[in-house]
């Protein structure tokens, strides 16, 4: 006999608290993308402020410094995913959920509140706070996905988790909008149009700090909601083995959910399963799924974070060169380009996943996304040296945008969803954290390794600070091959999880369901929980809040 509290959650109609949970969980992802994407225009300002002009050319942040600042945040993300994923299972999702957001808020402000104004000190301080910010961002991934999956019903679980992840697209758009607004405001206030391009107003040192600090505001607005939200019923019932608390917690947010204490307090409880993470039992039951999730996330993040390879090749021909514009105009143009890509391809890709995830399924969308990413990367690679390099046209932008669209309407989103659905409650956040950490290792390879490897082989054609690489054509071809490997890996290893309860997806736990379920006294759920009507009648979880 199944646990009725979990069955009720699986069959509940969508109500107000589900959408509230999307906002609460999604705001961390919003802050994540805001902070990761606003760093590109910020580094333009830092280069002009802290590096001396070379003749008529404004100062530029060296590529090694840019790579270090990007990489340090991703390294922090890897650590945060592992630590907070483990804590989410051992301590509880809710108890560490607010702390990860608080860490992001404090680090965002810290990135702007540099302790000094000399170049070395500013860059060191920025690296430190970006690292701490990465830890907070990393912690938000497994906690947000796990909490949303455990609150949602099985009919819309994939769409809800995808909606949480789609907040990244709005974070990108917000970072671009804020950057454009601040650049325009500072340009007007300082009358920068009258200043030659190589010279940067002193006020620009304040502009980049404001851009970074504003990212903390949306996250701060949801902090109270995070610390007051209840623990998920699945964690309380299956991990803590406390049925009464699970019932009471659901009653706080879902009206009409009321089970009499006297009817849920009796009965002996058996001990929970004792096998640990990476034990023979775990690897036999869940090792294949963990391998499927971790490697798929690793593979998609390599090409996804390699997008910086050809960003400059796109917007440079469409905007004036840096030695023809002042600092604010250059930053405005970079942010404008990011906003166009977000509106035209990134956000539509997220929305497509939200709409089709329950119709098509996770596995098919992931395979399709990998396939089309490969096609468009090959299309970019083929004529790159002979045409794209010297004649960047509209079709290049279209192909570039389509790689973003099918990464988000594909593996970039599904790799966030599937790990939150496959593993037992007591390992769910940990396994999601391991999968996400694997992905961020791929992100470091893509954002840093391929960025350097893609440089031209001829030293004469390199910009200052760069070293010869394999060239853009070979780099894009390899990235396309990585996507084909991802498609094959998905076909061979990734299971389908749509329209199934979380307990059904834990296929390794027992023949008929999760072992965790077998070790709880089922009698406490049998008589008092109102049943869910098979034709969609009102259940205890169906009333609007």
XYZ file of C-alpha atoms in Angstrom:
545
model
C 0.000 0.000 0.000
C 1.424 3.356 -1.024
C 1.880 6.434 1.054
C -1.212 8.540 0.550
C 0.537 11.788 1.365
C 2.873 11.155 -1.577
C 0.069 9.928 -3.802
C -1.876 13.087 -3.032
C 1.110 15.210 -4.012
C 1.476 13.303 -7.284
C -2.182 13.734 -8.241
C -2.809 17.232 -6.896
C -4.132 19.916 -9.166
C -1.843 22.840 -9.835
C -2.438 25.613 -7.336
C -1.034 28.904 -6.152
C 1.799 27.514 -4.034
C 3.306 25.672 -6.995
C 3.780 28.979 -8.830
C 5.077 30.605 -5.651
C 7.614 27.804 -5.347
C 8.729 28.439 -8.943
C 9.486 32.073 -8.065
C 11.199 31.159 -4.786
C 13.371 28.498 -6.411
C 13.861 30.332 -9.688
C 15.197 33.530 -8.202
C 18.455 31.798 -7.336
C 18.861 30.739 -10.975
C 17.936 34.300 -11.984
C 20.769 35.648 -9.823
C 23.081 32.951 -11.172
C 22.714 33.994 -14.811
C 22.671 37.698 -13.967
C 26.059 37.453 -12.259
C 27.639 35.124 -14.812
C 26.598 37.151 -17.864
C 27.106 40.699 -16.589
C 30.809 39.978 -16.079
C 31.526 40.354 -19.823
C 30.631 44.068 -20.068
C 32.051 44.637 -16.573
C 35.443 43.373 -17.720
C 35.298 45.885 -20.583
C 34.988 48.685 -18.036
C 37.681 47.273 -15.778
C 40.046 47.082 -18.738
C 39.509 50.738 -19.587
C 39.798 51.864 -15.958
C 42.740 49.837 -14.661
C 44.838 49.202 -17.779
C 46.669 51.956 -19.627
C 45.623 52.896 -23.189
C 47.901 51.838 -26.022
C 48.014 54.942 -28.134
C 44.509 55.567 -29.445
C 43.331 52.144 -28.232
C 41.649 52.031 -24.787
C 42.969 49.768 -22.074
C 41.916 46.113 -22.309
C 41.782 43.470 -19.587
C 44.313 40.752 -20.511
C 42.717 37.473 -21.622
C 44.492 35.566 -18.840
C 42.828 37.791 -16.240
C 39.402 37.414 -17.864
C 39.853 33.630 -17.984
C 40.839 33.541 -14.307
C 37.785 35.555 -13.215
C 35.455 33.360 -15.280
C 37.089 30.127 -14.104
C 37.158 31.037 -10.407
C 33.382 31.449 -10.338
C 32.914 28.077 -12.061
C 35.300 26.366 -9.632
C 33.261 27.794 -6.777
C 30.119 26.459 -8.442
C 31.568 22.944 -8.553
C 32.363 23.083 -4.829
C 28.968 24.585 -3.963
C 27.057 21.896 -5.820
C 28.887 19.112 -4.027
C 28.705 20.653 -0.534
C 25.135 21.946 -0.612
C 23.877 18.845 -2.398
C 25.225 16.700 0.434
C 23.886 19.074 3.097
C 20.484 19.112 1.426
C 20.195 15.365 2.009
C 21.806 15.212 5.436
C 20.438 18.361 7.083
C 17.345 19.047 5.024
C 16.540 21.066 1.916
C 14.919 23.998 3.740
C 17.596 24.386 6.427
C 20.367 25.175 3.941
C 18.222 26.709 1.201
C 18.179 30.183 2.693
C 21.904 30.055 3.433
C 22.830 29.447 -0.220
C 20.762 32.465 -1.247
C 22.264 34.567 1.547
C 25.736 33.631 0.317
C 24.820 34.773 -3.200
C 23.415 38.070 -1.923
C 26.461 38.839 0.236
C 28.905 37.846 -2.510
C 27.133 39.957 -5.130
C 27.484 43.000 -2.913
C 31.067 42.003 -2.120
C 31.953 41.945 -5.822
C 30.988 45.619 -6.020
C 32.329 46.689 -2.622
C 35.965 46.176 -3.515
C 38.209 46.952 -0.574
C 40.503 49.222 -2.623
C 40.998 50.925 -5.964
C 44.377 49.684 -7.122
C 44.374 47.172 -9.977
C 45.878 44.162 -8.208
C 43.780 44.659 -5.111
C 40.555 45.123 -7.073
C 41.147 42.013 -9.167
C 42.094 39.922 -6.132
C 39.010 41.062 -4.245
C 36.809 40.426 -7.282
C 38.208 36.909 -7.691
C 37.586 36.108 -4.016
C 33.977 37.263 -4.032
C 33.326 35.646 -7.416
C 34.555 32.380 -5.921
C 32.202 32.746 -2.953
C 29.419 33.725 -5.324
C 30.095 30.551 -7.303
C 29.710 28.453 -4.146
C 26.318 30.031 -3.472
C 25.237 29.593 -7.082
C 26.371 25.975 -7.062
C 24.410 25.282 -3.897
C 21.258 26.672 -5.440
C 21.219 24.159 -8.316
C 20.573 20.886 -6.420
C 18.382 22.514 -3.772
C 16.082 24.348 -6.197
C 15.660 21.357 -8.503
C 15.061 18.934 -5.642
C 12.581 21.135 -3.797
C 10.576 21.825 -6.944
C 10.498 18.157 -7.918
C 9.305 17.118 -4.456
C 6.537 19.732 -4.305
C 5.227 19.217 -7.852
C 2.688 16.692 -9.076
C 3.810 14.079 -11.574
C 1.783 15.518 -14.475
C 3.520 18.898 -14.465
C 6.753 18.200 -12.579
C 8.975 18.535 -15.638
C 7.329 21.787 -16.717
C 7.669 23.255 -13.229
C 11.367 22.372 -12.925
C 11.942 23.715 -16.439
C 10.127 26.922 -15.441
C 12.498 27.281 -12.486
C 15.470 26.842 -14.795
C 14.008 29.265 -17.354
C 14.560 32.063 -14.852
C 18.140 31.990 -16.105
C 16.959 33.487 -19.390
C 15.287 36.360 -17.577
C 18.440 36.823 -15.505
C 20.453 37.246 -18.708
C 17.919 39.737 -20.013
C 17.890 41.624 -16.705
C 21.683 41.847 -16.576
C 21.707 43.264 -20.107
C 18.924 45.741 -19.340
C 20.534 46.936 -16.111
C 23.925 47.305 -17.794
C 22.436 49.282 -20.693
C 20.474 51.536 -18.327
C 23.476 52.258 -16.091
C 25.772 52.866 -19.062
C 23.286 55.287 -20.611
C 22.716 57.077 -17.303
C 26.428 57.480 -16.568
C 27.127 58.624 -20.106
C 24.537 61.365 -19.779
C 25.495 62.345 -16.217
C 29.225 62.571 -16.919
C 28.851 63.954 -20.453
C 31.164 61.198 -21.619
C 30.433 61.895 -25.280
C 32.845 64.819 -25.086
C 35.687 62.590 -23.828
C 37.960 60.813 -26.291
C 37.624 56.988 -26.550
C 41.014 56.171 -24.952
C 40.109 58.138 -21.824
C 37.595 56.870 -19.277
C 35.756 59.027 -16.721
C 36.542 58.283 -13.084
C 32.842 57.686 -12.482
C 33.071 54.504 -14.571
C 34.680 52.854 -11.548
C 31.345 53.244 -9.786
C 29.282 52.018 -12.745
C 30.607 48.455 -12.839
C 30.220 48.111 -9.081
C 26.551 49.126 -9.255
C 25.940 46.646 -12.077
C 27.279 43.782 -9.958
C 25.504 44.782 -6.750
C 22.068 45.198 -8.329
C 22.059 41.464 -9.044
C 21.582 40.812 -5.332
C 18.310 42.719 -5.087
C 15.904 40.178 -6.681
C 17.438 37.376 -4.632
C 17.129 39.411 -1.431
C 13.426 39.944 -2.102
C 12.785 36.174 -1.946
C 14.995 35.469 1.061
C 12.118 35.670 3.560
C 10.054 33.228 1.510
C 12.918 30.741 1.506
C 13.478 30.721 5.240
C 9.751 30.413 5.972
C 8.866 27.713 3.448
C 8.287 24.249 4.948
C 10.428 21.210 4.377
C 9.228 19.012 1.541
C 6.896 16.220 2.609
C 8.993 13.622 0.811
C 12.135 14.502 2.740
C 10.297 14.601 6.060
C 8.396 11.370 5.498
C 11.015 9.292 3.701
C 14.283 10.553 5.195
C 13.386 11.916 8.625
C 10.648 9.267 9.034
C 8.358 11.863 10.624
C 4.891 11.483 9.189
C 3.216 13.966 11.535
C 5.625 16.729 10.630
C 5.239 16.010 6.916
C 1.480 16.316 7.247
C 1.659 19.512 9.259
C 4.158 21.070 6.861
C 1.889 20.450 3.898
C -1.014 21.867 5.847
C 0.826 25.185 6.164
C 0.901 25.784 2.423
C -1.827 23.543 0.994
C -5.282 24.211 2.406
C -7.644 21.418 3.409
C -4.678 19.131 3.945
C -5.476 17.912 7.447
C -4.881 14.532 9.009
C -5.721 14.021 12.648
C -2.629 13.593 14.788
C -4.142 10.662 16.626
C -4.594 8.858 13.344
C -1.014 9.266 12.135
C 0.936 8.747 15.315
C 0.723 5.008 15.860
C 2.575 2.027 14.558
C 6.160 0.845 14.792
C 8.728 2.164 12.356
C 11.426 0.098 10.712
C 14.888 1.531 10.178
C 15.633 3.260 6.898
C 17.927 1.579 4.362
C 21.524 1.764 5.527
C 23.584 1.466 2.363
C 25.597 4.574 1.634
C 26.496 6.666 -1.353
C 28.832 4.839 -3.753
C 28.410 1.564 -1.910
C 27.981 -1.602 -3.948
C 24.246 -1.458 -3.367
C 24.025 2.155 -4.501
C 26.155 1.631 -7.577
C 24.193 -1.475 -8.501
C 20.842 0.298 -8.191
C 21.656 3.877 -9.202
C 25.165 3.973 -10.615
C 23.989 3.805 -14.220
C 21.595 6.723 -13.711
C 24.248 8.821 -11.997
C 26.632 8.125 -14.867
C 23.925 9.089 -17.366
C 23.164 12.411 -15.634
C 26.757 13.441 -14.867
C 28.221 12.717 -18.297
C 25.299 14.296 -20.194
C 25.642 17.495 -18.128
C 29.415 17.461 -18.652
C 29.028 17.116 -22.414
C 26.430 19.860 -22.893
C 28.269 22.441 -20.819
C 31.390 22.210 -22.974
C 29.728 23.659 -26.118
C 27.245 25.795 -24.164
C 29.921 27.716 -22.264
C 32.120 27.831 -25.355
C 29.716 30.356 -26.864
C 32.250 33.045 -25.989
C 34.413 31.630 -28.768
C 32.535 33.471 -31.447
C 30.609 36.201 -29.641
C 33.171 38.823 -30.550
C 33.099 37.677 -34.159
C 29.388 38.504 -34.246
C 28.992 41.858 -32.563
C 32.262 43.488 -33.668
C 31.192 43.959 -37.325
C 27.835 45.391 -36.203
C 29.144 47.897 -33.653
C 31.911 50.499 -33.849
C 35.385 49.345 -32.679
C 36.471 50.197 -29.152
C 38.790 52.983 -30.277
C 35.819 54.820 -31.833
C 33.511 54.811 -28.775
C 33.799 55.744 -25.108
C 33.611 53.260 -22.257
C 29.856 53.523 -21.714
C 29.052 53.103 -25.397
C 31.169 49.962 -25.664
C 29.537 48.422 -22.606
C 26.094 49.396 -23.893
C 26.747 47.659 -27.232
C 27.969 44.430 -25.622
C 24.930 44.304 -23.319
C 22.614 45.106 -26.223
C 23.929 42.126 -28.154
C 23.411 39.827 -25.150
C 19.836 41.085 -24.784
C 19.091 40.388 -28.464
C 20.360 36.814 -28.198
C 18.371 36.264 -24.983
C 15.113 37.495 -26.494
C 15.565 35.842 -29.883
C 16.844 32.410 -28.893
C 17.609 31.752 -25.217
C 14.242 32.546 -23.626
C 12.179 30.965 -26.470
C 14.248 27.785 -26.006
C 13.352 27.649 -22.305
C 9.671 28.252 -23.060
C 9.652 25.509 -25.680
C 10.951 23.060 -23.089
C 8.323 24.122 -20.542
C 5.598 23.505 -23.127
C 6.838 20.244 -24.676
C 8.601 18.502 -21.789
C 5.529 16.552 -20.645
C 4.358 15.882 -24.196
C 7.603 14.774 -25.803
C 9.584 13.574 -22.807
C 12.983 14.392 -21.374
C 14.962 11.808 -23.317
C 13.726 12.770 -26.777
C 14.184 16.492 -26.144
C 17.715 15.913 -24.883
C 18.652 13.828 -27.924
C 17.051 16.323 -30.306
C 18.853 19.251 -28.679
C 22.243 17.571 -28.893
C 21.625 16.675 -32.550
C 20.664 20.168 -33.693
C 23.443 21.780 -31.655
C 25.878 19.560 -33.562
C 24.318 20.448 -36.921
C 24.567 24.189 -36.329
C 28.084 24.007 -34.896
C 29.211 22.077 -37.973
C 27.469 24.686 -40.144
C 29.452 27.404 -38.374
C 32.712 25.462 -38.574
C 32.649 24.485 -42.245
C 32.990 27.870 -43.936
C 34.482 29.710 -40.981
C 38.017 30.379 -42.240
C 36.946 30.971 -45.823
C 33.875 33.097 -45.192
C 32.701 33.787 -41.641
C 36.035 35.159 -40.440
C 36.050 38.016 -42.922
C 32.387 38.292 -43.842
C 30.239 37.896 -40.737
C 26.685 38.201 -42.018
C 23.157 37.740 -40.740
C 23.208 33.984 -41.341
C 26.046 33.608 -38.840
C 23.880 35.260 -36.183
C 20.958 32.996 -37.104
C 23.053 29.834 -36.762
C 24.589 31.126 -33.542
C 21.150 31.865 -32.115
C 19.866 28.420 -33.091
C 22.660 26.720 -31.148
C 21.427 28.590 -28.066
C 17.792 27.784 -28.811
C 18.381 24.036 -29.092
C 20.700 23.911 -26.122
C 17.907 25.345 -23.958
C 15.196 23.447 -25.829
C 17.355 20.449 -25.193
C 20.123 19.199 -22.909
C 20.916 22.437 -21.078
C 17.464 22.234 -19.462
C 16.850 18.482 -19.349
C 20.150 17.813 -17.579
C 18.855 20.057 -14.790
C 15.527 18.191 -14.631
C 16.392 14.495 -14.860
C 18.728 14.221 -11.823
C 15.957 15.650 -9.643
C 13.653 12.792 -10.670
C 15.759 9.623 -10.721
C 17.254 9.129 -7.264
C 15.873 8.195 -3.824
C 14.928 11.064 -1.518
C 17.907 10.524 0.773
C 20.357 10.804 -2.176
C 18.450 13.146 -4.481
C 20.177 16.471 -3.772
C 23.610 14.838 -3.496
C 23.294 13.104 -6.857
C 21.970 16.278 -8.465
C 24.966 18.135 -7.025
C 27.399 15.541 -8.386
C 25.775 15.750 -11.821
C 25.853 19.546 -11.786
C 29.466 19.618 -10.607
C 30.392 17.369 -13.514
C 28.662 19.848 -15.812
C 30.600 22.795 -14.422
C 33.864 20.932 -15.010
C 32.755 20.799 -18.636
C 31.935 24.506 -18.421
C 35.508 25.267 -17.331
C 36.814 23.266 -20.290
C 34.493 25.144 -22.635
C 34.764 28.669 -21.266
C 38.507 28.620 -20.628
C 40.122 25.685 -22.420
C 38.358 26.020 -25.764
C 38.560 29.808 -25.638
C 42.344 29.561 -25.710
C 42.447 26.540 -28.024
C 40.318 28.309 -30.646
C 42.873 31.052 -31.246
C 44.474 31.200 -34.665
C 47.703 29.298 -35.276
C 49.434 32.245 -36.914
C 50.943 34.533 -34.256
C 50.658 37.538 -36.559
C 46.862 37.397 -36.415
C 46.576 37.128 -32.631
C 45.441 39.941 -30.367
C 47.828 40.952 -27.558
C 47.966 38.445 -24.702
C 46.791 35.424 -26.686
C 48.787 32.350 -27.656
C 48.396 30.281 -30.852
C 45.745 27.571 -30.814
C 44.131 25.081 -33.175
C 41.906 27.659 -34.867
C 38.174 28.314 -34.802
C 37.265 25.804 -37.513
C 38.784 22.863 -35.652
C 37.420 24.057 -32.312
C 33.861 24.295 -33.634
C 34.182 20.909 -35.328
C 35.281 19.296 -32.059
C 32.387 20.946 -30.212
C 29.973 19.554 -32.788
C 31.470 16.120 -32.231
C 30.983 16.516 -28.469
C 27.273 17.134 -29.112
C 27.002 13.946 -31.205
C 28.615 12.004 -28.364
C 26.039 13.564 -26.042
C 23.194 12.397 -28.274
C 24.574 8.839 -28.366
C 25.152 8.865 -24.609
C 21.546 9.970 -24.023
C 20.241 7.210 -26.276
C 22.250 4.536 -24.474
C 21.958 5.577 -20.835
C 19.281 8.198 -20.075
C 15.893 6.790 -18.949
C 12.554 8.508 -19.498
C 10.922 9.925 -16.367
C 7.828 11.760 -17.628
C 4.421 11.146 -16.031
C 5.907 8.913 -13.343
C 6.042 9.540 -9.627
C 9.425 10.089 -8.037
C 9.051 6.802 -6.214
C 8.379 4.954 -9.476
C 11.500 6.490 -10.992
C 13.561 5.060 -8.150
C 13.466 1.795 -10.036
C 16.491 0.403 -8.296
C 15.039 0.547 -4.813
C 12.713 -2.433 -5.056
C 10.602 -4.329 -7.532
C 7.430 -2.394 -6.776
C 8.741 0.951 -5.594
C 11.274 2.619 -3.387
C 12.909 0.735 -0.555
C 12.495 3.877 1.509
C 8.735 3.423 1.209
C 8.930 -0.105 2.507
C 10.643 1.010 5.684
C 7.902 3.399 6.824
C 4.826 2.344 8.699
C 2.198 2.478 5.954
C -0.692 2.188 8.349
C -0.300 5.746 9.453
C -1.365 6.883 5.970
C -4.196 4.512 5.248
C -7.315 5.724 6.946
C -7.236 9.434 7.480
C -5.853 10.878 4.231
C -8.668 11.731 1.798
C -8.297 9.839 -1.432
C -7.688 11.392 -4.812
C -10.641 11.024 -7.136
C -9.680 9.084 -10.269
C -11.620 11.493 -12.477
C -9.871 14.588 -11.163
C -12.096 15.439 -8.209
C -10.897 17.612 -5.354
C -8.026 16.163 -3.345
C -6.506 17.519 -0.150
C -3.924 19.405 -2.222
C -6.205 20.900 -4.860
C -7.482 24.046 -3.257
C -5.942 27.387 -4.131
C -3.990 28.996 -1.334
